[in-house]
mmCIF file of C-alpha atoms in Angstrom:
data_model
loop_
_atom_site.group_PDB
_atom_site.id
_atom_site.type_symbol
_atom_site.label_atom_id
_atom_site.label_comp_id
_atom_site.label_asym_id
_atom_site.label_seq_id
_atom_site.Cartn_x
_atom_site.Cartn_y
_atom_site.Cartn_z
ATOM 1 C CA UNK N 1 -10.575 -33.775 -4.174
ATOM 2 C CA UNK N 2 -13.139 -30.988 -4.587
ATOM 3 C CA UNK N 3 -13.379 -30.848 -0.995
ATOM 4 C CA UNK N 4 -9.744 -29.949 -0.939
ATOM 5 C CA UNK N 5 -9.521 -27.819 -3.628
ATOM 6 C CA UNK N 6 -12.403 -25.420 -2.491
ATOM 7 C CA UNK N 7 -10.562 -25.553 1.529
ATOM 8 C CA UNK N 8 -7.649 -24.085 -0.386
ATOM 9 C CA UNK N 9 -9.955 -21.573 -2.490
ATOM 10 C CA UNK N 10 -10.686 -20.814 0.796
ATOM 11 C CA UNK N 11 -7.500 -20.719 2.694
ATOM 12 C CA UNK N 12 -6.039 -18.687 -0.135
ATOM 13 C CA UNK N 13 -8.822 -15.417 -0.142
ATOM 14 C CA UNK N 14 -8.452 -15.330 3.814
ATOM 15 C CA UNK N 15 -4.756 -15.291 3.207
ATOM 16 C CA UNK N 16 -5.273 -12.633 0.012
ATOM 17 C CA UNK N 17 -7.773 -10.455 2.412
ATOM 18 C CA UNK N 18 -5.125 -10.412 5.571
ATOM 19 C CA UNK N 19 -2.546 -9.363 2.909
ATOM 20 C CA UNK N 20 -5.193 -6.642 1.627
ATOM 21 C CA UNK N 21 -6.184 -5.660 5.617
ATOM 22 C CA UNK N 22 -4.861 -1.926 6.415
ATOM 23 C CA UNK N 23 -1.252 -2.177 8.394
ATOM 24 C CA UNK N 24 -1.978 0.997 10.791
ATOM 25 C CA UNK N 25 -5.121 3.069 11.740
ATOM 26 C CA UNK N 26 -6.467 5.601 9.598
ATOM 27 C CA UNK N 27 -5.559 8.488 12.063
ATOM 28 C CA UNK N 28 -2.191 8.383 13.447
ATOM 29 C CA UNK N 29 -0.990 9.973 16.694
ATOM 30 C CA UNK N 30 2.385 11.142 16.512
ATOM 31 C CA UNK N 31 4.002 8.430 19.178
ATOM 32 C CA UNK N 32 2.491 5.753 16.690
ATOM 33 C CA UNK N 33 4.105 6.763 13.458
ATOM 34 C CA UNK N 34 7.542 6.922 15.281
ATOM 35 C CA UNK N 35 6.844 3.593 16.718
ATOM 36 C CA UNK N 36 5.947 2.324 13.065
ATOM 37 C CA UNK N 37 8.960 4.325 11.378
ATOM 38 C CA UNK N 38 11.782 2.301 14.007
ATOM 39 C CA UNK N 39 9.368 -0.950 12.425
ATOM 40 C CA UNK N 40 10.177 -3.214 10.187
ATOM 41 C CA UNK N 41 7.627 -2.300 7.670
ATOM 42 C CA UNK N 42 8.647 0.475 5.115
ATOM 43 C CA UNK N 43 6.089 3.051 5.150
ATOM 44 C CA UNK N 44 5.557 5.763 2.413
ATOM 45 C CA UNK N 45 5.507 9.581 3.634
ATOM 46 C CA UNK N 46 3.681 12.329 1.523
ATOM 47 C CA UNK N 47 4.149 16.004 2.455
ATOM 48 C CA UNK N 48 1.860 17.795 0.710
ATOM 49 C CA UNK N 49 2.614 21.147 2.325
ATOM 50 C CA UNK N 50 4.361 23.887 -0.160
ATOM 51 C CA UNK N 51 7.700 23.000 -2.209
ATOM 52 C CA UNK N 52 9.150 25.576 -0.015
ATOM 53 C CA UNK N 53 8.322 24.316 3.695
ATOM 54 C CA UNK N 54 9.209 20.859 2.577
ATOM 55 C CA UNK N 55 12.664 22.485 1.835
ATOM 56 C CA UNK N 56 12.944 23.864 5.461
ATOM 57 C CA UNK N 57 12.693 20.391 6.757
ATOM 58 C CA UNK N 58 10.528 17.252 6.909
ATOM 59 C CA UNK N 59 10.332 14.026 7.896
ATOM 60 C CA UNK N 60 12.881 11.849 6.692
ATOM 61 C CA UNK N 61 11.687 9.608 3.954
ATOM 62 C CA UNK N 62 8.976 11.977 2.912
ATOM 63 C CA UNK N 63 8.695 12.469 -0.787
ATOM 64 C CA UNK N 64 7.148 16.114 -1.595
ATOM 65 C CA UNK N 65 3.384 16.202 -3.035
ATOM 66 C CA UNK N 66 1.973 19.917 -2.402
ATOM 67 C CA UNK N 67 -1.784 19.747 -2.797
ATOM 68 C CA UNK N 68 -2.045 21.841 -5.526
ATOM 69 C CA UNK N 69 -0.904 18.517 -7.349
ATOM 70 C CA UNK N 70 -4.044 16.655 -6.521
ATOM 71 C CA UNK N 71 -6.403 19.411 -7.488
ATOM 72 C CA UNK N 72 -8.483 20.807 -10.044
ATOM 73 C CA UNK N 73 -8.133 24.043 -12.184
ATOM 74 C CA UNK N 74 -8.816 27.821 -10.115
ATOM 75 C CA UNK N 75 -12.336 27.999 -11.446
ATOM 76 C CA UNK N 76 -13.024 24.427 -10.170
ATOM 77 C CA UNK N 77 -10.541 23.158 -7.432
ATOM 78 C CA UNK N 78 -12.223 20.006 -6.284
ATOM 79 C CA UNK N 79 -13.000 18.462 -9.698
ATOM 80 C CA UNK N 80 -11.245 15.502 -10.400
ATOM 81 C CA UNK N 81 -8.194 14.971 -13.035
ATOM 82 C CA UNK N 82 -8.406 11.831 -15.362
ATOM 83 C CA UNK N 83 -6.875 8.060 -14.230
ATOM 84 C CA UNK N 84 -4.126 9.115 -16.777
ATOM 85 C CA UNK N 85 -2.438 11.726 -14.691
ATOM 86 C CA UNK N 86 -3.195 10.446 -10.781
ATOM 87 C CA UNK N 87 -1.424 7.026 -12.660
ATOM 88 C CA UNK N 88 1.279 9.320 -14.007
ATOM 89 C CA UNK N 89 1.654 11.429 -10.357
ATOM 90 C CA UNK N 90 1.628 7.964 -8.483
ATOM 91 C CA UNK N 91 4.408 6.406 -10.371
ATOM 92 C CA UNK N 92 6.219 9.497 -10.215
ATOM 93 C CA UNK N 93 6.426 9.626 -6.536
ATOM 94 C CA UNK N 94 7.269 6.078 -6.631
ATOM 95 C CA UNK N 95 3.906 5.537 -4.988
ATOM 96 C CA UNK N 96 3.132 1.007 -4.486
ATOM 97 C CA UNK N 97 0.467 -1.094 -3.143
ATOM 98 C CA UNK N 98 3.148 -3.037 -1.178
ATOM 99 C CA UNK N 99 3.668 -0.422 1.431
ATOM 100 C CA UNK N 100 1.634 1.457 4.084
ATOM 101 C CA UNK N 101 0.955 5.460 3.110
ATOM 102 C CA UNK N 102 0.746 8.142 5.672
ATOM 103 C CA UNK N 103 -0.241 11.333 4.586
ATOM 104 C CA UNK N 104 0.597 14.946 6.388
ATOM 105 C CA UNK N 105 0.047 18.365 6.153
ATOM 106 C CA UNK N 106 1.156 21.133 7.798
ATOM 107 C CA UNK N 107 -1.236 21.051 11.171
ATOM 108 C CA UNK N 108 -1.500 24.636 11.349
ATOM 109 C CA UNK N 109 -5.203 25.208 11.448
ATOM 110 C CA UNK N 110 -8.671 22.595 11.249
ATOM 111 C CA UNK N 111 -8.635 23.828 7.315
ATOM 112 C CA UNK N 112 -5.673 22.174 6.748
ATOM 113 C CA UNK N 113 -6.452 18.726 7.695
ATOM 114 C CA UNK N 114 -9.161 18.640 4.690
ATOM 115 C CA UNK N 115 -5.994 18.929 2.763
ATOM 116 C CA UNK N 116 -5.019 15.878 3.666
ATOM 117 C CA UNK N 117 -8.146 14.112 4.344
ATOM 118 C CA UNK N 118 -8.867 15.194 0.780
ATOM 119 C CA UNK N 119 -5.491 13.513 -0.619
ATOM 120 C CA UNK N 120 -6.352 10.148 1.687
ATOM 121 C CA UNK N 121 -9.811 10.301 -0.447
ATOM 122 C CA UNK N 122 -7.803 10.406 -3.621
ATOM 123 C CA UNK N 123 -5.707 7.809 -2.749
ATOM 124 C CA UNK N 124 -8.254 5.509 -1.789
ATOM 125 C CA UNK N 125 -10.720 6.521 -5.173
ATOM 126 C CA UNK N 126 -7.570 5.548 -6.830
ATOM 127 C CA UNK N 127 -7.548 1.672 -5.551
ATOM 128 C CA UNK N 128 -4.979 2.385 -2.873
ATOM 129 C CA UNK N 129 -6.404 0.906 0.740
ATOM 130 C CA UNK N 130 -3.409 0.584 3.199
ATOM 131 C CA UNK N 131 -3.673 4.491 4.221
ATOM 132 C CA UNK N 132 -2.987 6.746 7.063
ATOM 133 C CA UNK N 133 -3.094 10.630 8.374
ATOM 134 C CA UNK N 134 -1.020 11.978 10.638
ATOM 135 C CA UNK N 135 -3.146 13.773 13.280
ATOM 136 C CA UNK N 136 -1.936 17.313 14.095
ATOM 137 C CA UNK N 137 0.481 16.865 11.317
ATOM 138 C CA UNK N 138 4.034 18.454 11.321
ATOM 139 C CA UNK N 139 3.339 20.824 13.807
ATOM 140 C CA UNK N 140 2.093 18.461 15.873
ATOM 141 C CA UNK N 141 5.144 16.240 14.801
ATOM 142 C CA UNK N 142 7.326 18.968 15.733
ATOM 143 C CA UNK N 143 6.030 19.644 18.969
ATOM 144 C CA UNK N 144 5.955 16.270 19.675
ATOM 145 C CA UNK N 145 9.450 16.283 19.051
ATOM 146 C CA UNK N 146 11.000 18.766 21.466
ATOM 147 C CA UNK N 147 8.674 17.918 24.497
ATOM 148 C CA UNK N 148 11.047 15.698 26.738
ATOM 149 C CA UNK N 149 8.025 13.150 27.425
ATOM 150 C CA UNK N 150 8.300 11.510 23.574
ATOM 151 C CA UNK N 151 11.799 10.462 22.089
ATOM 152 C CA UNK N 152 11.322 11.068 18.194
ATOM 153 C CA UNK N 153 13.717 8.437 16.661
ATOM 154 C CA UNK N 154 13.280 9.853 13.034
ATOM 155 C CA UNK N 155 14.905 12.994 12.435
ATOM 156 C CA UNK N 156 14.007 15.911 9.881
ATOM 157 C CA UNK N 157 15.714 16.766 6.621
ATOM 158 C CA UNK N 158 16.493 19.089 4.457
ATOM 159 C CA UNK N 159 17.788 17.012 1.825
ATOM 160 C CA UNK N 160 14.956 15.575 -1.144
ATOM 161 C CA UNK N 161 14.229 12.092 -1.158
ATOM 162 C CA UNK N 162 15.502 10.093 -3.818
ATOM 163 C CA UNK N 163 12.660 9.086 -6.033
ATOM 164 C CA UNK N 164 12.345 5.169 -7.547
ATOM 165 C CA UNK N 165 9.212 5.212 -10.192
ATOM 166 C CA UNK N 166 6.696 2.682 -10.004
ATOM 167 C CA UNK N 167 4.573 0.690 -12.102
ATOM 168 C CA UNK N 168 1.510 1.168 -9.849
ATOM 169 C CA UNK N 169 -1.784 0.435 -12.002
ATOM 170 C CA UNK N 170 -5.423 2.370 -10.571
ATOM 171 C CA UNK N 171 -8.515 1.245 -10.276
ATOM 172 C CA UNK N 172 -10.499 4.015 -9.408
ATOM 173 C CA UNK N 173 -13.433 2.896 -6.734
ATOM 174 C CA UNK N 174 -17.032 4.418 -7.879
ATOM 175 C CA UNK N 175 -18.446 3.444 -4.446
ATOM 176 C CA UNK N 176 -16.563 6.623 -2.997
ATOM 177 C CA UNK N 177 -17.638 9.443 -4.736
ATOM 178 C CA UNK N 178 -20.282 11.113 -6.636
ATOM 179 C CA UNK N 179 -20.731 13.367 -9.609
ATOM 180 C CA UNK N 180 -23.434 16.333 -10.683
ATOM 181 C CA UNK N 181 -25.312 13.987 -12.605
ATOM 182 C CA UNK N 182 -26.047 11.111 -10.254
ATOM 183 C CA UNK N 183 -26.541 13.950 -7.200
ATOM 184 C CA UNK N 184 -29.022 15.896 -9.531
ATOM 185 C CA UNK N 185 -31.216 12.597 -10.112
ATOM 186 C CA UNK N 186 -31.185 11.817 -5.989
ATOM 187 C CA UNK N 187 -32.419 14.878 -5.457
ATOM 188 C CA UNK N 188 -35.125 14.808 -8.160
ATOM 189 C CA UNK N 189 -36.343 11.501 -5.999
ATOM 190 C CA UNK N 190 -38.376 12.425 -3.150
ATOM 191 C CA UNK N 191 -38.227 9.205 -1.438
ATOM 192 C CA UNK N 192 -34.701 8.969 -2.172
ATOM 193 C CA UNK N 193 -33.350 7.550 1.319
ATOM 194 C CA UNK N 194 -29.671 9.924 1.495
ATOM 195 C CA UNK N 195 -28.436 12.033 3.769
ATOM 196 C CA UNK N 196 -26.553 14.999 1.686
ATOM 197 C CA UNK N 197 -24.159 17.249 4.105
ATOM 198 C CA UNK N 198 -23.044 20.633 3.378
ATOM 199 C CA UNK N 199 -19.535 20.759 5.353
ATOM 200 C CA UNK N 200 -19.283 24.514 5.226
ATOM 201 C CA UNK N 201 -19.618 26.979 8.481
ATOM 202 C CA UNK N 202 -23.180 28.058 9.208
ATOM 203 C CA UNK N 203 -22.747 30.983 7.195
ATOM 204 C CA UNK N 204 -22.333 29.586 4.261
ATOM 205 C CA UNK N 205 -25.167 27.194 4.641
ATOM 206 C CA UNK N 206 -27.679 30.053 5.274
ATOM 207 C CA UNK N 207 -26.521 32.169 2.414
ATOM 208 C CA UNK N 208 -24.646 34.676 4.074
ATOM 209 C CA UNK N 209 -21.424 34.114 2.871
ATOM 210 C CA UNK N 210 -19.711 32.789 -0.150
ATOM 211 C CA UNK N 211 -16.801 31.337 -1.369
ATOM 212 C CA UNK N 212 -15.531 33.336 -4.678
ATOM 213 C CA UNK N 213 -15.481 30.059 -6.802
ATOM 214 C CA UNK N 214 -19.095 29.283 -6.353
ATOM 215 C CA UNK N 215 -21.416 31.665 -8.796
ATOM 216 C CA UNK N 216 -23.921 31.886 -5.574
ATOM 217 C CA UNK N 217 -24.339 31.421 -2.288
ATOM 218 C CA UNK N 218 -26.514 29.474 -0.603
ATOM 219 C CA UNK N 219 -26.931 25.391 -0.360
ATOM 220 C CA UNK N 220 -27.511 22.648 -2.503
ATOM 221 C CA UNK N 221 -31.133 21.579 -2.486
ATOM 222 C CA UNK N 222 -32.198 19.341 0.461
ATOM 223 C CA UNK N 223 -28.789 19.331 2.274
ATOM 224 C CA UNK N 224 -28.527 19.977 6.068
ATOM 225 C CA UNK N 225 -25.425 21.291 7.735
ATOM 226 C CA UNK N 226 -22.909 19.290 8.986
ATOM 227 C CA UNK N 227 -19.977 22.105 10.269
ATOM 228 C CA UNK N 228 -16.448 20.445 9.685
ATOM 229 C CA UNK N 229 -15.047 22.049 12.509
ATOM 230 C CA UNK N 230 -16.872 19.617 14.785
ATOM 231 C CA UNK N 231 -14.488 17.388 14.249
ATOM 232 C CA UNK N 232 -11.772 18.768 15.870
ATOM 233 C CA UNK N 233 -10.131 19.460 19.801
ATOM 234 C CA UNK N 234 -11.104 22.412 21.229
ATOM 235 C CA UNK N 235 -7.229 22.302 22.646
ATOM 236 C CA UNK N 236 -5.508 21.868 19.379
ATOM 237 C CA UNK N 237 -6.366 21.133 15.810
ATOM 238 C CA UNK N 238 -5.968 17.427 15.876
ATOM 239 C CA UNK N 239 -9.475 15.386 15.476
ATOM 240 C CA UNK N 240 -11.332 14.421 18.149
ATOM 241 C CA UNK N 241 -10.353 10.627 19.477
ATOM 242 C CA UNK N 242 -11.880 7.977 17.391
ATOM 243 C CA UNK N 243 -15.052 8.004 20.677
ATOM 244 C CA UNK N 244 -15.676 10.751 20.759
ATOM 245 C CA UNK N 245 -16.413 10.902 17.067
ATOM 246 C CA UNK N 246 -18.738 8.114 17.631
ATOM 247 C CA UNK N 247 -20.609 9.707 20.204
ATOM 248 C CA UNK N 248 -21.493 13.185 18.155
ATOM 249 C CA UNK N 249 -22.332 10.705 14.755
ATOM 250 C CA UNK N 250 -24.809 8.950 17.221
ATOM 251 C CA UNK N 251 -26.134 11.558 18.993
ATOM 252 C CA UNK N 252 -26.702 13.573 15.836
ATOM 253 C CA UNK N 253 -28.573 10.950 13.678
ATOM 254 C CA UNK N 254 -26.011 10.412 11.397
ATOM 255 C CA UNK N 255 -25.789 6.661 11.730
ATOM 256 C CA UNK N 256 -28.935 6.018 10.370
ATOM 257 C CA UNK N 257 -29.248 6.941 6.658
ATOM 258 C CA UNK N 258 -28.432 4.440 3.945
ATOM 259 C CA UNK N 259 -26.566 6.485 2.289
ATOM 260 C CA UNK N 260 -24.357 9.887 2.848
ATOM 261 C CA UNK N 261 -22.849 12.738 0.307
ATOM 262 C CA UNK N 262 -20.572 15.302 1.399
ATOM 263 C CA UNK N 263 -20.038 18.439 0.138
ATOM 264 C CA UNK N 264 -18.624 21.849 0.918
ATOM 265 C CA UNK N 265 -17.191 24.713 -1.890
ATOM 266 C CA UNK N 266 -14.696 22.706 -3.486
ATOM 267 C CA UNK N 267 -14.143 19.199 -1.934
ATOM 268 C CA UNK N 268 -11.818 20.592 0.865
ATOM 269 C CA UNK N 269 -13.976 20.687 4.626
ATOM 270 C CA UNK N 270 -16.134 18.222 2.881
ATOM 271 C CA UNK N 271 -13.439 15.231 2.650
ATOM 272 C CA UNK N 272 -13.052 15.996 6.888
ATOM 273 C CA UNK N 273 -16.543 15.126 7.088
ATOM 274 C CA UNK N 274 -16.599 12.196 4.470
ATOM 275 C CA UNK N 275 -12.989 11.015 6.578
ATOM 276 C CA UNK N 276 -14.651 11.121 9.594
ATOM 277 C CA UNK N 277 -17.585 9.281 9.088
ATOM 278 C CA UNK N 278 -16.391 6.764 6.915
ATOM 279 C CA UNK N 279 -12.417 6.224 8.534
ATOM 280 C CA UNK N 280 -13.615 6.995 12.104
ATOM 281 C CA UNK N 281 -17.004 6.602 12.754
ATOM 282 C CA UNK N 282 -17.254 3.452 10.411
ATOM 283 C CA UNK N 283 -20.734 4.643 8.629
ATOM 284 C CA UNK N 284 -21.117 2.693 5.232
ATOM 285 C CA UNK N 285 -22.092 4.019 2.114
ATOM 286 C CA UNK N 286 -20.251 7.760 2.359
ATOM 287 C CA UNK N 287 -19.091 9.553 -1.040
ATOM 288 C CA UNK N 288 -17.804 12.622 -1.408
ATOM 289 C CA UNK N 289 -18.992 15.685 -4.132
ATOM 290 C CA UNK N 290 -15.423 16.244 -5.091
ATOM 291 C CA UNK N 291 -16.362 19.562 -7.143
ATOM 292 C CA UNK N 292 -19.273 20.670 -5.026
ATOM 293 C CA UNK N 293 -20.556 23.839 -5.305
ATOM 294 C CA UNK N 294 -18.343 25.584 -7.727
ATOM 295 C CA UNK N 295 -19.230 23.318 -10.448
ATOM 296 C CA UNK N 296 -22.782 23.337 -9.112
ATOM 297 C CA UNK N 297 -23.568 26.654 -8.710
ATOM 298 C CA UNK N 298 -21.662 27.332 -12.164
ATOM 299 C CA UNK N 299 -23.646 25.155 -14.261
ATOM 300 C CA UNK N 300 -25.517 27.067 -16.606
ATOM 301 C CA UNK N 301 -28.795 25.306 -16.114
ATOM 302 C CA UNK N 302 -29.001 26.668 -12.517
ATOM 303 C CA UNK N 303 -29.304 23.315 -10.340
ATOM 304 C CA UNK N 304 -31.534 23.221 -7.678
ATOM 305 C CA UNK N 305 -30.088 25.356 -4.410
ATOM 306 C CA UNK N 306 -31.460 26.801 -1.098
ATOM 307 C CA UNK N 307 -31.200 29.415 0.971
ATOM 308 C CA UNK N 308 -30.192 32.035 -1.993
ATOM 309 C CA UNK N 309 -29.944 35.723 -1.147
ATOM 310 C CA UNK N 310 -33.196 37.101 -2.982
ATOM 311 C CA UNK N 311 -32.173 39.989 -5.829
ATOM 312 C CA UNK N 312 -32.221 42.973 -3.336
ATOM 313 C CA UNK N 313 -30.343 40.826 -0.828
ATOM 314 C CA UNK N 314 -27.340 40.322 -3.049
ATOM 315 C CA UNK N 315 -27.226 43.540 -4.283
ATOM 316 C CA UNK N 316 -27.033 45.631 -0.362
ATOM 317 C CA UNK N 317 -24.132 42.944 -0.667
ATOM 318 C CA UNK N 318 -22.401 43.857 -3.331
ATOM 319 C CA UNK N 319 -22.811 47.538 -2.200
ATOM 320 C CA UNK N 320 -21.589 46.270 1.241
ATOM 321 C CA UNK N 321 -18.143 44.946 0.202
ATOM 322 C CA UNK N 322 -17.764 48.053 -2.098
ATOM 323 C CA UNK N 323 -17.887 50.117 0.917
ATOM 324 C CA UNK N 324 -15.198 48.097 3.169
#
């Protein structure tokens, strides 16, 4: 009888786990979310692009989430609101485990993406695993759409969805992300066995450039450079395929640390990087800095940083942008 019991313990988690297992890829290409919208399965479309552009038309079925509604304050964009109000947005949208998510953006630059790759983040610190981006997003969509070669069977909209709340529940996932504290203590290790990437274009690694949250340019101490922009076609501004992404993780070294940490100005380019290695390139162990620099540079007991413009240096800048 205990033999039977613990073959139906057994039978039971590899049934729970299947049930758990994502539906779809974590990148969609525009031919397979049509095929999966004419599907039986019910999927759940976010648009986070503005109010206004999911007026002019959107995928049918897509509720409206505009970024801004997953971020932090002006002074500090990427830090994270409470469990209280993601629980509150969730329900809101009508947002279930039961069903598949697909986030999009807009598509209309490499930026952009980290808008949604920083939403897919979110959704997946919130306990949420069944979760996919649409690559190229509506632009890609769109184009998709009126080229001859693909027939779109899901139209666009102008119309709102209707909007059912849910009784979703989080369970936010501290495997995924890291704060100031923890980050501060790594780097305070010297044997400490991370990798920490700095997402941001090579000018803002080096110092020469800025974002106007952060209170100083420069890099967080001991991170190298990892460029977001990597990532992407040279064609278009959909991510590289899925092998491609594998072979510049490999042939960069980035496979081989324990442990990762992304990080850019605000949690933007840096969830591309943490999406891409963890999503594509199937690296364990990634979390993402979801306030990065602007709450580092701003704390008051100035955290350790690299490459900082010396005195003089910052001042011929200041002088500099006076000038322009």
């Amino acid at each position: 009888m205990k033999h039977l019991y613990a073959s139906l313990a057994v039978i039971l988690c590899l049934i729970f786990s299947s049930a758990q297992a994502a539906t779809y890829q974590p990148l969609l290409e525009v031919p397979e979310l049509n095929t999966a919208l004419a599907g039986e399965t019910a999927l759940q479309l976010i648009d986070i692009r503005s109010p206004e552009d999911y007026a002019a038309g959107h995928i049918a079925g897509a509720v409206s989430a505009p970024y801004g509604k997953w971020r932090g304050p002006a002074d500090n964009p990427g830090k994270l609101a409470d469990e209280a109000y993601f629980e509150q947005l969730l329900r809101q949208l009508g947002i279930t485990e039961q069903q598949p998510i697909v986030v999009y953006s807009s598509g209309s630059d490499q930026t952009d993406f980290g808008a949604t790759a920083r939403v897919y983040w979110t959704l997946k610190y919130l306990g949420l695993s069944d979760l996919s981006i649409l690559n190229g997003g509506f632009e890609q969509w769109q184009q998709d759409r009126q080229s001859s070669a693909i027939h779109i069977s899901t139209g666009l909209t102008t119309n709102n969805t209707p909007l059912q709340a849910s009784h979703i529940k989080v369970r936010t996932n501290p495997k995924l992300v890291i704060f100031k504290e923890e980050l501060l203590n790594k780097i305070a290790q010297p044997n400490s066995s991370y990798q920490l990437l700095d997402a941001r274009p090579p000018a803002f690694y080096q110092g020469q450039a800025k974002a106007p949250t952060a209170s100083t340019a420069g890099t967080i101490a001991t991170a190298q450079n990892l460029p977001f922009a990597q990532w992407f076609n040279d064609h278009d501004n959909r991510v590289r395929p899925v092998a491609e992404i594998k072979e510049l993780v490999q042939a960069q070294g980035l496979n081989k640390a324990p442990e990762t940490v992304s990080f850019c100005n605000t949690g933007h380019w840096a969830a591309t990087n943490w999406f891409v290695l963890s999503e594509l390139a199937g690296l364990v162990n990634v979390r993402l800095y979801p306030a990065s620099l602007a709450e580092w540079t701003q704390d008051p007991s100035s955290l350790p940083m690299e490459n900082t413009p010396s005195r003089l240096e910052q001042i011929k800048a200041k002088f500099s942008k006076i000038g322009e």
